[in-house]
Amino acid sequence: MTAEIIDGKAFAASIRGRVAEEVARLKAAGVTPGLAVVLVGEDPASAVYVRNKGKQTVEAGMHSEEHRMDADTSQDALMAKVAALNADPAIHGILVQLPLPGHLDSEAVLNAIDPAKDVDGFHISNVGLLGTGQKAMVPCTPLGCLMMLRDHLGSLSGLDAVVIGRSNIVGKPMAQLLLGESCTVTIAHSRTKEIEAVCRRADIVVAAVGRPRMVTGDWIKPGATVIDVGINRIDAPERGAGKTRLVGDCDFDSCAAVAGAITPVPGGVGPMTIACLLANTVTAACRANGLAEPEGLTA
Ligand code: NDP
């Protein structure tokens, strides 16, 4: 079997198109959705993410703010910035770019964000709402994975799903979302015994590990759908001295030979994450103004 490639780039473009339509509807009702991104320090990868987020926010017709703070910013100064954005009626979504410099308490910062503006879905209230099956702001990466799975498979009800990874930002919320779709969910992690056999049972495998090409074709049930969240930079001497390239947590070639469908890296889950951030900002703006929520942009 040769898997169908799930084109995250094209799907993300269609989500951004839907977001732009919703932004136009909101603007006609007198509301311009606004997203504020706070970046502390000079981490170059984070700076690139933040720039992309800002660019795509503006392209979707939304109001975008980027708040840069020095690497030695104090906890108090960052908390004051979050409080000011919480109080700003032009801002419907707040994202504090992670990781924060080591001297800052990330948990305290994330939990200081107004849950209604928490477009990353990391506030403890949103975690609790998602965990109890209530209307939450859903973390962007798992939301993007869910959208791709629904688009590809339709109903997920009754399917066996294995999520590899139990982080708060990907693995756990992904598992909650799949449970919400009535999948039979297993969460695998670094202590899981016979993980290959566990994965081989799954109709859906979501890999969110951070280990290049860990999942190989012999872990995959023929015809299964594989969502590769991993983003790993590896040496690529074939491209020239000192060159690198991105690979996922799945060994693409061997998995694609067995799976029914698979997301590539790059061009799979990655583009969906920012698209879902925009979708969450529109959802937050609708909720804040008592307007109907867009179809197909939430969990
Ligand atoms: P974390 O490091 O927070 O979590 C990794 C998880 O993988 C942990 O639960 C860990 O288990 C598990 N794990 C580690 N080694 C193994 C192993 N040998 N076998 C089974 N499980 C293992 O990572 P994140 O969840 O933040 O991210 C995961 C990957 O997804 C990374 O590559 C990251 O770059 C990528 N990512 C991509 C995004 C996107 O937009 N596409 C967004 C966010 C992340 P344990 O808990 O037992 O230690």
Coordinates of C-alpha atoms in Angstrom, one line a residue, residues 66-293:
E66 CA 3.5 42.0 18.6
H67 CA 4.9 42.8 22.0
R68 CA 8.6 42.2 22.3
M69 CA 10.2 42.2 25.8
D70 CA 13.8 41.9 26.8
A71 CA 15.2 38.5 27.8
D72 CA 15.8 39.8 31.3
T73 CA 12.2 41.0 31.7
S74 CA 10.9 40.4 35.2
Q75 CA 7.9 38.2 36.1
D76 CA 6.1 41.3 37.4
A77 CA 6.6 43.2 34.1
L78 CA 5.4 40.2 32.1
M79 CA 2.4 39.7 34.3
A80 CA 1.6 43.5 33.9
K81 CA 1.8 43.1 30.1
V82 CA -0.7 40.2 30.3
A83 CA -3.0 42.2 32.5
A84 CA -3.0 45.1 30.1
L85 CA -3.8 42.8 27.2
N86 CA -6.6 41.1 29.2
A87 CA -8.1 44.6 29.7
D88 CA -7.7 45.7 26.1
P89 CA -11.1 45.4 24.2
A90 CA -9.3 45.4 20.8
I91 CA -7.6 42.2 21.7
H92 CA -9.5 38.9 21.6
G93 CA -6.6 36.5 21.6
I94 CA -3.3 36.5 23.6
L95 CA -0.5 34.2 23.0
V96 CA 2.7 34.2 25.0
Q97 CA 5.4 32.5 22.9
L98 CA 7.0 29.5 24.6
P99 CA 9.5 28.7 25.8
L100 CA 10.0 31.6 28.2
P101 CA 13.5 32.4 29.6
G102 CA 14.3 30.1 32.5
H103 CA 13.9 32.7 35.3
L104 CA 10.2 33.2 34.4
D105 CA 7.3 31.1 35.8
S106 CA 5.5 30.0 32.6
E107 CA 2.6 28.3 34.4
A108 CA 1.9 31.5 36.3
V109 CA 2.0 33.6 33.1
L110 CA -0.2 31.2 31.2
N111 CA -2.8 31.1 34.0
A112 CA -2.8 34.9 34.2
I113 CA -4.2 35.1 30.7
D114 CA -8.0 35.7 30.6
P115 CA -9.3 32.2 29.7
A116 CA -11.6 33.8 27.1
K117 CA -8.6 35.2 25.3
D118 CA -6.4 32.1 25.8
V119 CA -6.1 31.2 22.1
D120 CA -3.4 28.7 22.9
G121 CA -5.7 26.8 25.2
F122 CA -3.1 26.3 27.9
H123 CA -4.9 28.1 30.8
I124 CA -5.9 25.6 33.5
S125 CA -9.6 26.6 33.0
N126 CA -9.5 25.6 29.4
V127 CA -7.6 22.4 30.2
G128 CA -10.5 21.6 32.6
L129 CA -13.2 22.5 30.2
L130 CA -11.7 20.3 27.5
G131 CA -11.2 17.5 30.0
T132 CA -14.8 17.6 31.0
G133 CA -16.1 17.8 27.4
Q134 CA -17.2 21.5 27.7
K135 CA -16.7 24.4 25.3
A136 CA -13.1 25.3 25.7
M137 CA -10.3 27.1 23.8
V138 CA -8.5 24.1 22.3
P139 CA -4.7 24.0 21.9
C140 CA -3.9 24.8 18.2
T141 CA -1.7 21.8 17.2
P142 CA -4.1 19.1 18.4
L143 CA -7.0 21.1 17.0
G144 CA -5.2 21.1 13.6
C145 CA -4.7 17.3 13.9
L146 CA -8.3 16.8 14.7
M147 CA -9.4 18.9 11.7
M148 CA -7.2 16.9 9.4
L149 CA -8.5 13.6 10.8
R150 CA -12.1 14.6 10.4
D151 CA -11.5 15.9 6.9
H152 CA -9.8 12.7 5.9
L153 CA -11.9 10.1 7.8
G154 CA -15.2 11.7 8.4
S155 CA -16.6 10.1 11.6
L156 CA -13.9 8.9 14.0
S157 CA -16.4 7.1 16.2
G158 CA -15.2 3.7 17.4
L159 CA -11.8 3.9 15.9
D160 CA -8.7 2.8 17.8
A161 CA -6.4 5.8 18.3
V162 CA -2.9 5.8 19.8
V163 CA -1.3 9.1 20.7
I164 CA 2.4 8.8 21.3
G165 CA 3.5 11.5 23.7
R166 CA 1.7 12.9 26.8
S167 CA 2.8 16.6 26.9
N168 CA 0.3 19.2 28.1
I169 CA 0.5 21.0 24.7
V170 CA 0.1 18.1 22.3
G171 CA -0.3 14.6 23.6
K172 CA -2.9 15.0 26.4
P173 CA -5.2 17.5 24.6
M174 CA -5.0 15.3 21.5
A175 CA -6.1 12.3 23.5
Q176 CA -9.0 14.3 25.0
L177 CA -10.1 15.5 21.6
L178 CA -10.1 11.9 20.2
L179 CA -12.0 10.7 23.2
G180 CA -14.5 13.4 22.5
E181 CA -14.9 11.9 19.0
S182 CA -15.6 8.5 20.6
C183 CA -12.3 6.9 19.6
T184 CA -10.9 4.2 21.9
V185 CA -7.8 6.1 23.0
T186 CA -4.4 4.9 24.2
I187 CA -1.7 7.3 25.3
A188 CA 1.8 5.9 24.8
H189 CA 4.9 7.5 26.3
S190 CA 8.5 6.7 27.1
R191 CA 7.6 4.0 29.7
T192 CA 5.1 2.2 27.5
K193 CA 5.9 -1.5 27.1
E194 CA 5.9 -3.0 23.6
I195 CA 5.0 0.3 22.1
E196 CA 5.3 -1.1 18.5
A197 CA 2.6 -3.7 19.3
V198 CA 0.4 -1.0 20.9
C199 CA 0.7 1.2 17.8
R200 CA 0.0 -1.7 15.4
R201 CA -3.5 -2.0 16.9
A202 CA -4.3 1.6 15.9
D203 CA -6.5 2.9 13.1
I204 CA -5.1 6.3 14.0
V205 CA -1.5 7.0 15.1
V206 CA -0.6 10.5 16.3
A207 CA 3.1 10.8 17.0
A208 CA 4.1 13.8 19.2
V209 CA 7.5 12.7 20.6
G210 CA 10.4 14.8 19.3
R211 CA 12.5 11.8 18.2
P212 CA 13.4 11.8 14.5
R213 CA 11.9 8.9 12.6
M214 CA 11.2 6.8 15.7
V215 CA 7.9 5.3 14.3
T216 CA 8.7 2.9 11.5
G217 CA 6.4 1.1 9.0
D218 CA 6.4 -2.1 11.1
W219 CA 4.6 -0.1 13.9
I220 CA 1.7 0.7 11.6
K221 CA -1.4 -1.3 10.9
P222 CA -2.0 -1.5 7.1
G223 CA -4.4 1.3 6.1
A224 CA -4.0 3.3 9.3
T225 CA -4.0 7.1 9.3
V226 CA -0.7 8.5 10.6
I227 CA -0.5 12.1 11.9
D228 CA 3.1 13.1 12.4
V229 CA 3.4 16.1 14.8
G230 CA 7.2 15.9 15.3
I231 CA 9.5 18.6 14.0
N232 CA 13.1 17.5 14.3
R233 CA 16.1 19.1 12.6
I234 CA 18.7 16.6 11.5
D235 CA 22.0 16.8 9.7
A236 CA 21.7 16.5 6.0
P237 CA 25.2 16.1 4.6
E238 CA 23.6 15.1 1.2
R239 CA 22.6 18.7 0.9
G240 CA 26.1 20.0 1.5
A241 CA 28.5 20.5 4.4
G242 CA 26.7 21.8 7.6
K243 CA 23.3 21.6 6.0
T244 CA 20.2 20.4 8.0
R245 CA 16.6 19.4 7.2
L246 CA 13.4 18.8 9.0
V247 CA 12.0 15.3 9.6
G248 CA 9.1 14.1 11.7
D249 CA 8.7 11.5 14.4
C250 CA 7.7 9.0 11.8
D251 CA 10.0 7.4 9.2
F252 CA 8.0 8.7 6.3
D253 CA 9.0 6.2 3.6
S254 CA 8.4 3.0 5.6
C255 CA 5.2 4.4 7.2
A256 CA 3.8 5.6 3.9
A257 CA 4.4 2.1 2.5
V258 CA 1.9 0.7 5.0
A259 CA -0.4 3.4 6.1
G260 CA -3.6 4.5 4.3
A261 CA -2.8 8.1 4.8
I262 CA 0.0 10.1 6.4
T263 CA 1.0 13.8 7.0
P264 CA 4.4 14.8 5.7
V265 CA 7.0 16.8 7.6
P266 CA 7.3 19.6 6.6
G267 CA 3.9 20.5 5.1
G268 CA 1.6 18.5 7.4
V269 CA 0.7 19.5 10.9
G270 CA 3.0 22.5 11.1
P271 CA 1.0 24.8 8.8
M272 CA -2.3 23.8 10.6
T273 CA -1.0 25.1 13.9
I274 CA -1.0 28.8 12.9
A275 CA -4.2 28.4 10.9
C276 CA -5.9 27.1 14.1
L277 CA -4.5 30.0 16.1
L278 CA -6.3 32.3 13.7
A279 CA -9.4 30.1 13.9
N280 CA -9.3 30.3 17.7
T281 CA -8.9 34.1 17.6
V282 CA -12.1 34.3 15.5
T283 CA -13.9 32.0 17.9
A284 CA -12.8 34.1 20.9
A285 CA -14.0 37.3 19.1
C286 CA -17.4 35.7 18.4
R287 CA -17.8 34.5 22.0
A288 CA -16.7 37.9 23.4
N289 CA -19.4 39.6 21.3
G290 CA -22.2 37.1 21.6
L291 CA -22.0 36.3 17.9
A292 CA -22.6 32.9 16.3
E293 CA -19.5 30.8 16.2

